[in-house]
Amino acid sequence: MSLETYLKNKPIFYKKIDYERMPRAFNSIKDKIILKPIIHIVGTNGKGSTGRFLTLLIESLGLKVGHYTSPHIFKFNERFYKNGDIVSGDELNKAHDKLQNLLSDEFKNSLSYFEYATLLAAILFKDCDYWVFEAGMGAEFDATNCFDKSLSLFTPIGLDHMEILGNSIEKISHTKLISMAKTAILNDDMNEISVKIAKDIALQKGSNLSFASQNLTNLEKTEIKNYIKKYALANFQISNLTLALAGAKALNLNPDLKNLKKLNLKGRLERVDENLLVDVGHNELAAQNLLKELKNQKFTLIYNAFLDKDYKNVLKTLKPIIKEVQIYDYKSSYRELATPYIKKTCDDLGIKCLDFQSLKKDENYLLFGSFMLVEEFCEHLHKYN
């Protein structure tokens, strides 16, 4: 069975997850695959950018590195970046064939979409010097937490996936931070509650915990700001690159930022057209970052959200930069969209709300929401290459 057909039989979203399945599946094949300790990227926002920055820093030294990220915008291949590029369909299918031969029928049938993708990454990256793995949700029970870790990098933690991870910052922080390796680094923008929990866990585990900026020289901090300015990246990428460089140094690597290529990751406050910015942040923490970045500007917000997301606080946060909201409706097979509730929330907040019709040349647009929203919208309007 081809990889495409195999994945079509697996839903992307699950209402209930068997947290014992992935460890059992991994243990059944781990002696048959080449394993490397991973750099584990955990948090709510900035995981993708931090992981890709670290990957590019390692690449700049001529080393082989694989980056596993999720979700994807257009193609499943986007989740697997190796040695300078997204892996090819042919390479992905060969890894699929190998994994199918290793797994028992039980696990072929029962593994979730994300669990299977995580094991595929281990097959794809077997020849790499370093593996950079981004946690999918939480970390304690995440599929990526099965592997031995050489380093944990924690990006800012906020409220997201509350129906699974817990309804408070304390609960969410604990399930993410408890995955901590013996060496761990916190993003400088981490909230105080998460920092306290991180310090408690580090004490319990005997982990060496630090903030990213504590590992950098003043010259390196200046070079990071120059890099962000050079490539016109969002200011919130400063803390992500700071964390990535601190991670590289924790691995006893000393990359030169002058050799660092431009961040090659789609949808991170990316200008895809003259009057269209795109960001896949989709939660309140990301909205707060956008507000800081885009203050004193006004946008028509193209938006939609799943019903289980905190769309009320997202809209409340973004209100100062919203001229009006235009809801982009699309078919969602696995999760209910909050379309009518968003309209009511806009009404309650005094924000004009319409259904999206088309892009107008004389308007500035911000497309903000889930990877799925961005995929549906951009494919419909052919806004990405």
mmCIF file of N, CA and C in Angstrom, residues 36-115:
data_model
loop_
_atom_site.group_PDB
_atom_site.id
_atom_site.type_symbol
_atom_site.label_atom_id
_atom_site.label_comp_id
_atom_site.label_asym_id
_atom_site.label_seq_id
_atom_site.Cartn_x
_atom_site.Cartn_y
_atom_site.Cartn_z
ATOM 1 N N LYS A 36 19.601 8.173 17.077
ATOM 2 C CA LYS A 36 20.457 9.242 17.593
ATOM 3 C C LYS A 36 19.684 9.993 18.673
ATOM 4 N N PRO A 37 20.387 10.479 19.691
ATOM 5 C CA PRO A 37 19.700 11.350 20.651
ATOM 6 C C PRO A 37 19.179 12.592 19.924
ATOM 7 N N ILE A 38 17.990 13.024 20.258
ATOM 8 C CA ILE A 38 17.399 14.136 19.525
ATOM 9 C C ILE A 38 17.490 15.440 20.311
ATOM 10 N N ILE A 39 17.406 16.542 19.567
ATOM 11 C CA ILE A 39 17.171 17.852 20.160
ATOM 12 C C ILE A 39 15.669 18.030 20.110
ATOM 13 N N HIS A 40 15.044 18.114 21.266
ATOM 14 C CA HIS A 40 13.594 18.109 21.380
ATOM 15 C C HIS A 40 13.091 19.538 21.547
ATOM 16 N N ILE A 41 12.240 20.001 20.630
ATOM 17 C CA ILE A 41 11.691 21.350 20.683
ATOM 18 C C ILE A 41 10.269 21.272 21.228
ATOM 19 N N VAL A 42 10.022 21.913 22.351
ATOM 20 C CA VAL A 42 8.736 21.814 23.039
ATOM 21 C C VAL A 42 8.231 23.212 23.386
ATOM 22 N N GLY A 43 6.928 23.436 23.291
ATOM 23 C CA GLY A 43 6.345 24.715 23.665
ATOM 24 C C GLY A 43 5.014 24.921 22.970
ATOM 25 N N THR A 44 4.500 26.139 23.029
ATOM 26 C CA THR A 44 3.234 26.450 22.383
ATOM 27 C C THR A 44 3.447 27.189 21.071
ATOM 28 N N ASN A 45 4.294 28.195 21.089
ATOM 29 C CA ASN A 45 4.564 28.988 19.894
ATOM 30 C C ASN A 45 6.058 29.054 19.602
ATOM 31 N N GLY A 46 6.391 29.107 18.314
ATOM 32 C CA GLY A 46 7.789 29.280 17.917
ATOM 33 C C GLY A 46 8.569 27.994 17.759
ATOM 34 N N LYS A 47 7.918 26.835 17.904
ATOM 35 C CA LYS A 47 8.655 25.566 17.797
ATOM 36 C C LYS A 47 9.232 25.376 16.392
ATOM 37 N N GLY A 48 8.401 25.633 15.380
ATOM 38 C CA GLY A 48 8.847 25.422 14.002
ATOM 39 C C GLY A 48 10.020 26.310 13.642
ATOM 40 N N SER A 49 9.917 27.590 13.964
ATOM 41 C CA SER A 49 10.992 28.539 13.636
ATOM 42 C C SER A 49 12.269 28.218 14.408
ATOM 43 N N THR A 50 12.127 27.923 15.702
ATOM 44 C CA THR A 50 13.297 27.588 16.515
ATOM 45 C C THR A 50 13.994 26.344 15.973
ATOM 46 N N GLY A 51 13.202 25.317 15.656
ATOM 47 C CA GLY A 51 13.776 24.088 15.124
ATOM 48 C C GLY A 51 14.462 24.301 13.785
ATOM 49 N N ARG A 52 13.848 25.109 12.916
ATOM 50 C CA ARG A 52 14.470 25.335 11.608
ATOM 51 C C ARG A 52 15.705 26.211 11.720
ATOM 52 N N PHE A 53 15.679 27.214 12.608
ATOM 53 C CA PHE A 53 16.885 28.014 12.839
ATOM 54 C C PHE A 53 18.035 27.118 13.306
ATOM 55 N N LEU A 54 17.759 26.243 14.268
ATOM 56 C CA LEU A 54 18.790 25.343 14.775
ATOM 57 C C LEU A 54 19.300 24.439 13.661
ATOM 58 N N THR A 55 18.389 23.938 12.849
ATOM 59 C CA THR A 55 18.761 23.078 11.723
ATOM 60 C C THR A 55 19.680 23.820 10.760
ATOM 61 N N LEU A 56 19.347 25.060 10.430
ATOM 62 C CA LEU A 56 20.164 25.848 9.503
ATOM 63 C C LEU A 56 21.532 26.172 10.109
ATOM 64 N N LEU A 57 21.555 26.405 11.419
ATOM 65 C CA LEU A 57 22.834 26.667 12.086
ATOM 66 C C LEU A 57 23.746 25.446 12.013
ATOM 67 N N ILE A 58 23.168 24.271 12.247
ATOM 68 C CA ILE A 58 23.964 23.034 12.167
ATOM 69 C C ILE A 58 24.421 22.777 10.734
ATOM 70 N N GLU A 59 23.528 23.015 9.784
ATOM 71 C CA GLU A 59 23.875 22.845 8.368
ATOM 72 C C GLU A 59 25.027 23.747 7.948
ATOM 73 N N SER A 60 25.055 24.948 8.517
ATOM 74 C CA SER A 60 26.078 25.926 8.121
ATOM 75 C C SER A 60 27.485 25.450 8.460
ATOM 76 N N LEU A 61 27.572 24.442 9.337
ATOM 77 C CA LEU A 61 28.869 23.875 9.722
ATOM 78 C C LEU A 61 29.232 22.663 8.878
ATOM 79 N N GLY A 62 28.413 22.373 7.858
ATOM 80 C CA GLY A 62 28.685 21.247 6.971
ATOM 81 C C GLY A 62 28.257 19.909 7.535
ATOM 82 N N LEU A 63 27.430 19.922 8.579
ATOM 83 C CA LEU A 63 26.949 18.686 9.200
ATOM 84 C C LEU A 63 25.597 18.280 8.625
ATOM 85 N N LYS A 64 25.268 17.001 8.748
ATOM 86 C CA LYS A 64 23.988 16.493 8.260
ATOM 87 C C LYS A 64 22.956 16.559 9.379
ATOM 88 N N VAL A 65 21.793 17.094 9.063
ATOM 89 C CA VAL A 65 20.769 17.277 10.097
ATOM 90 C C VAL A 65 19.388 17.100 9.499
ATOM 91 N N GLY A 66 18.505 16.487 10.291
ATOM 92 C CA GLY A 66 17.116 16.327 9.889
ATOM 93 C C GLY A 66 16.210 17.095 10.837
ATOM 94 N N HIS A 67 15.182 17.736 10.290
ATOM 95 C CA HIS A 67 14.231 18.506 11.091
ATOM 96 C C HIS A 67 12.832 17.962 10.863
ATOM 97 N N TYR A 68 12.220 17.484 11.934
ATOM 98 C CA TYR A 68 10.851 16.957 11.894
ATOM 99 C C TYR A 68 9.931 17.973 12.531
ATOM 100 N N THR A 69 8.982 18.496 11.743
ATOM 101 C CA THR A 69 8.080 19.524 12.218
ATOM 102 C C THR A 69 6.653 19.177 11.828
ATOM 103 N N SER A 70 5.694 19.862 12.421
ATOM 104 C CA SER A 70 4.294 19.598 12.086
ATOM 105 C C SER A 70 3.434 20.768 12.556
ATOM 106 N N PRO A 71 2.210 20.885 12.007
ATOM 107 C CA PRO A 71 1.729 20.136 10.838
ATOM 108 C C PRO A 71 2.291 20.731 9.561
ATOM 109 N N HIS A 72 1.838 20.265 8.417
ATOM 110 C CA HIS A 72 2.271 20.823 7.147
ATOM 111 C C HIS A 72 1.186 21.744 6.605
ATOM 112 N N ILE A 73 1.569 22.592 5.655
ATOM 113 C CA ILE A 73 0.578 23.474 5.030
ATOM 114 C C ILE A 73 -0.012 22.816 3.791
ATOM 115 N N PHE A 74 0.851 22.355 2.878
ATOM 116 C CA PHE A 74 0.356 21.814 1.617
ATOM 117 C C PHE A 74 0.638 20.329 1.408
ATOM 118 N N LYS A 75 1.877 19.928 1.673
ATOM 119 C CA LYS A 75 2.279 18.546 1.389
ATOM 120 C C LYS A 75 2.844 17.891 2.638
ATOM 121 N N PHE A 76 2.527 16.625 2.807
ATOM 122 C CA PHE A 76 3.030 15.844 3.934
ATOM 123 C C PHE A 76 4.553 15.901 4.011
ATOM 124 N N ASN A 77 5.207 15.977 2.855
ATOM 125 C CA ASN A 77 6.671 16.022 2.794
ATOM 126 C C ASN A 77 7.248 17.164 3.616
ATOM 127 N N GLU A 78 6.487 18.263 3.769
ATOM 128 C CA GLU A 78 6.985 19.447 4.468
ATOM 129 C C GLU A 78 7.394 19.143 5.909
ATOM 130 N N ARG A 79 6.884 18.058 6.460
ATOM 131 C CA ARG A 79 7.206 17.713 7.847
ATOM 132 C C ARG A 79 8.633 17.195 8.003
ATOM 133 N N PHE A 80 9.290 16.870 6.899
ATOM 134 C CA PHE A 80 10.610 16.229 6.949
ATOM 135 C C PHE A 80 11.606 17.031 6.114
ATOM 136 N N TYR A 81 12.492 17.721 6.781
ATOM 137 C CA TYR A 81 13.513 18.543 6.130
ATOM 138 C C TYR A 81 14.870 17.916 6.426
ATOM 139 N N LYS A 82 15.657 17.696 5.383
ATOM 140 C CA LYS A 82 16.937 17.016 5.588
ATOM 141 C C LYS A 82 17.992 17.572 4.648
ATOM 142 N N ASN A 83 19.123 17.953 5.216
ATOM 143 C CA ASN A 83 20.274 18.374 4.418
ATOM 144 C C ASN A 83 19.915 19.416 3.364
ATOM 145 N N GLY A 84 19.186 20.441 3.799
ATOM 146 C CA GLY A 84 18.963 21.579 2.932
ATOM 147 C C GLY A 84 17.664 21.625 2.172
ATOM 148 N N ASP A 85 16.819 20.622 2.316
ATOM 149 C CA ASP A 85 15.590 20.644 1.529
ATOM 150 C C ASP A 85 14.535 19.722 2.136
ATOM 151 N N ILE A 86 13.293 19.921 1.699
ATOM 152 C CA ILE A 86 12.219 19.012 2.046
ATOM 153 C C ILE A 86 12.501 17.672 1.365
ATOM 154 N N VAL A 87 12.257 16.561 2.041
ATOM 155 C CA VAL A 87 12.552 15.260 1.435
ATOM 156 C C VAL A 87 11.645 15.027 0.226
ATOM 157 N N SER A 88 12.133 14.281 -0.723
ATOM 158 C CA SER A 88 11.375 13.997 -1.941
ATOM 159 C C SER A 88 10.316 12.931 -1.688
ATOM 160 N N GLY A 89 9.341 12.888 -2.583
ATOM 161 C CA GLY A 89 8.313 11.860 -2.489
ATOM 162 C C GLY A 89 8.890 10.470 -2.599
ATOM 163 N N ASP A 90 9.899 10.316 -3.433
ATOM 164 C CA ASP A 90 10.530 9.003 -3.624
ATOM 165 C C ASP A 90 11.219 8.545 -2.341
ATOM 166 N N GLU A 91 11.938 9.450 -1.703
ATOM 167 C CA GLU A 91 12.637 9.102 -0.459
ATOM 168 C C GLU A 91 11.633 8.782 0.640
ATOM 169 N N LEU A 92 10.556 9.520 0.659
ATOM 170 C CA LEU A 92 9.521 9.307 1.662
ATOM 171 C C LEU A 92 8.852 7.948 1.484
ATOM 172 N N ASN A 93 8.595 7.586 0.256
ATOM 173 C CA ASN A 93 7.964 6.287 -0.005
ATOM 174 C C ASN A 93 8.893 5.118 0.312
ATOM 175 N N LYS A 94 10.190 5.284 0.083
ATOM 176 C CA LYS A 94 11.148 4.241 0.440
ATOM 177 C C LYS A 94 11.194 4.044 1.957
ATOM 178 N N ALA A 95 11.135 5.162 2.692
ATOM 179 C CA ALA A 95 11.109 5.074 4.155
ATOM 180 C C ALA A 95 9.824 4.394 4.620
ATOM 181 N N HIS A 96 8.727 4.693 3.943
ATOM 182 C CA HIS A 96 7.437 4.063 4.255
ATOM 183 C C HIS A 96 7.516 2.550 4.046
ATOM 184 N N ASP A 97 8.095 2.136 2.943
ATOM 185 C CA ASP A 97 8.221 0.697 2.662
ATOM 186 C C ASP A 97 9.053 0.007 3.741
ATOM 187 N N LYS A 98 10.135 0.663 4.152
ATOM 188 C CA LYS A 98 11.001 0.069 5.174
ATOM 189 C C LYS A 98 10.256 -0.034 6.504
ATOM 190 N N LEU A 99 9.528 1.012 6.863
ATOM 191 C CA LEU A 99 8.807 1.014 8.125
ATOM 192 C C LEU A 99 7.690 -0.037 8.127
ATOM 193 N N GLN A 100 7.032 -0.201 7.008
ATOM 194 C CA GLN A 100 5.985 -1.219 6.893
ATOM 195 C C GLN A 100 6.556 -2.614 7.123
ATOM 196 N N ASN A 101 7.773 -2.842 6.665
ATOM 197 C CA ASN A 101 8.416 -4.151 6.844
ATOM 198 C C ASN A 101 8.846 -4.389 8.292
ATOM 199 N N LEU A 102 9.055 -3.307 9.028
ATOM 200 C CA LEU A 102 9.498 -3.436 10.414
ATOM 201 C C LEU A 102 8.338 -3.611 11.391
ATOM 202 N N LEU A 103 7.216 -2.983 11.110
ATOM 203 C CA LEU A 103 6.098 -2.966 12.051
ATOM 204 C C LEU A 103 5.233 -4.215 11.943
ATOM 205 N N SER A 104 4.678 -4.614 13.053
ATOM 206 C CA SER A 104 3.711 -5.713 13.054
ATOM 207 C C SER A 104 2.380 -5.195 12.507
ATOM 208 N N ASP A 105 1.515 -6.096 12.136
ATOM 209 C CA ASP A 105 0.201 -5.703 11.630
ATOM 210 C C ASP A 105 -0.575 -4.896 12.663
ATOM 211 N N GLU A 106 -0.387 -5.263 13.930
ATOM 212 C CA GLU A 106 -1.082 -4.527 14.987
ATOM 213 C C GLU A 106 -0.781 -3.036 14.917
ATOM 214 N N PHE A 107 0.500 -2.700 14.813
ATOM 215 C CA PHE A 107 0.876 -1.289 14.829
ATOM 216 C C PHE A 107 0.643 -0.616 13.485
ATOM 217 N N LYS A 108 0.748 -1.363 12.397
ATOM 218 C CA LYS A 108 0.408 -0.779 11.091
ATOM 219 C C LYS A 108 -1.023 -0.268 11.108
ATOM 220 N N ASN A 109 -1.884 -1.011 11.749
ATOM 221 C CA ASN A 109 -3.306 -0.659 11.777
ATOM 222 C C ASN A 109 -3.656 0.383 12.836
ATOM 223 N N SER A 110 -2.945 0.339 13.951
ATOM 224 C CA SER A 110 -3.382 1.163 15.091
ATOM 225 C C SER A 110 -2.658 2.486 15.255
ATOM 226 N N LEU A 111 -1.426 2.618 14.730
ATOM 227 C CA LEU A 111 -0.680 3.861 14.916
ATOM 228 C C LEU A 111 -1.441 5.053 14.345
ATOM 229 N N SER A 112 -1.391 6.168 15.053
ATOM 230 C CA SER A 112 -2.055 7.381 14.581
ATOM 231 C C SER A 112 -1.238 8.009 13.456
ATOM 232 N N TYR A 113 -1.834 8.963 12.798
ATOM 233 C CA TYR A 113 -1.190 9.718 11.712
ATOM 234 C C TYR A 113 0.136 10.303 12.195
ATOM 235 N N PHE A 114 0.101 10.982 13.345
ATOM 236 C CA PHE A 114 1.299 11.643 13.853
ATOM 237 C C PHE A 114 2.329 10.639 14.355
ATOM 238 N N GLU A 115 1.875 9.580 14.995
ATOM 239 C CA GLU A 115 2.803 8.557 15.490
ATOM 240 C C GLU A 115 3.554 7.913 14.330
#
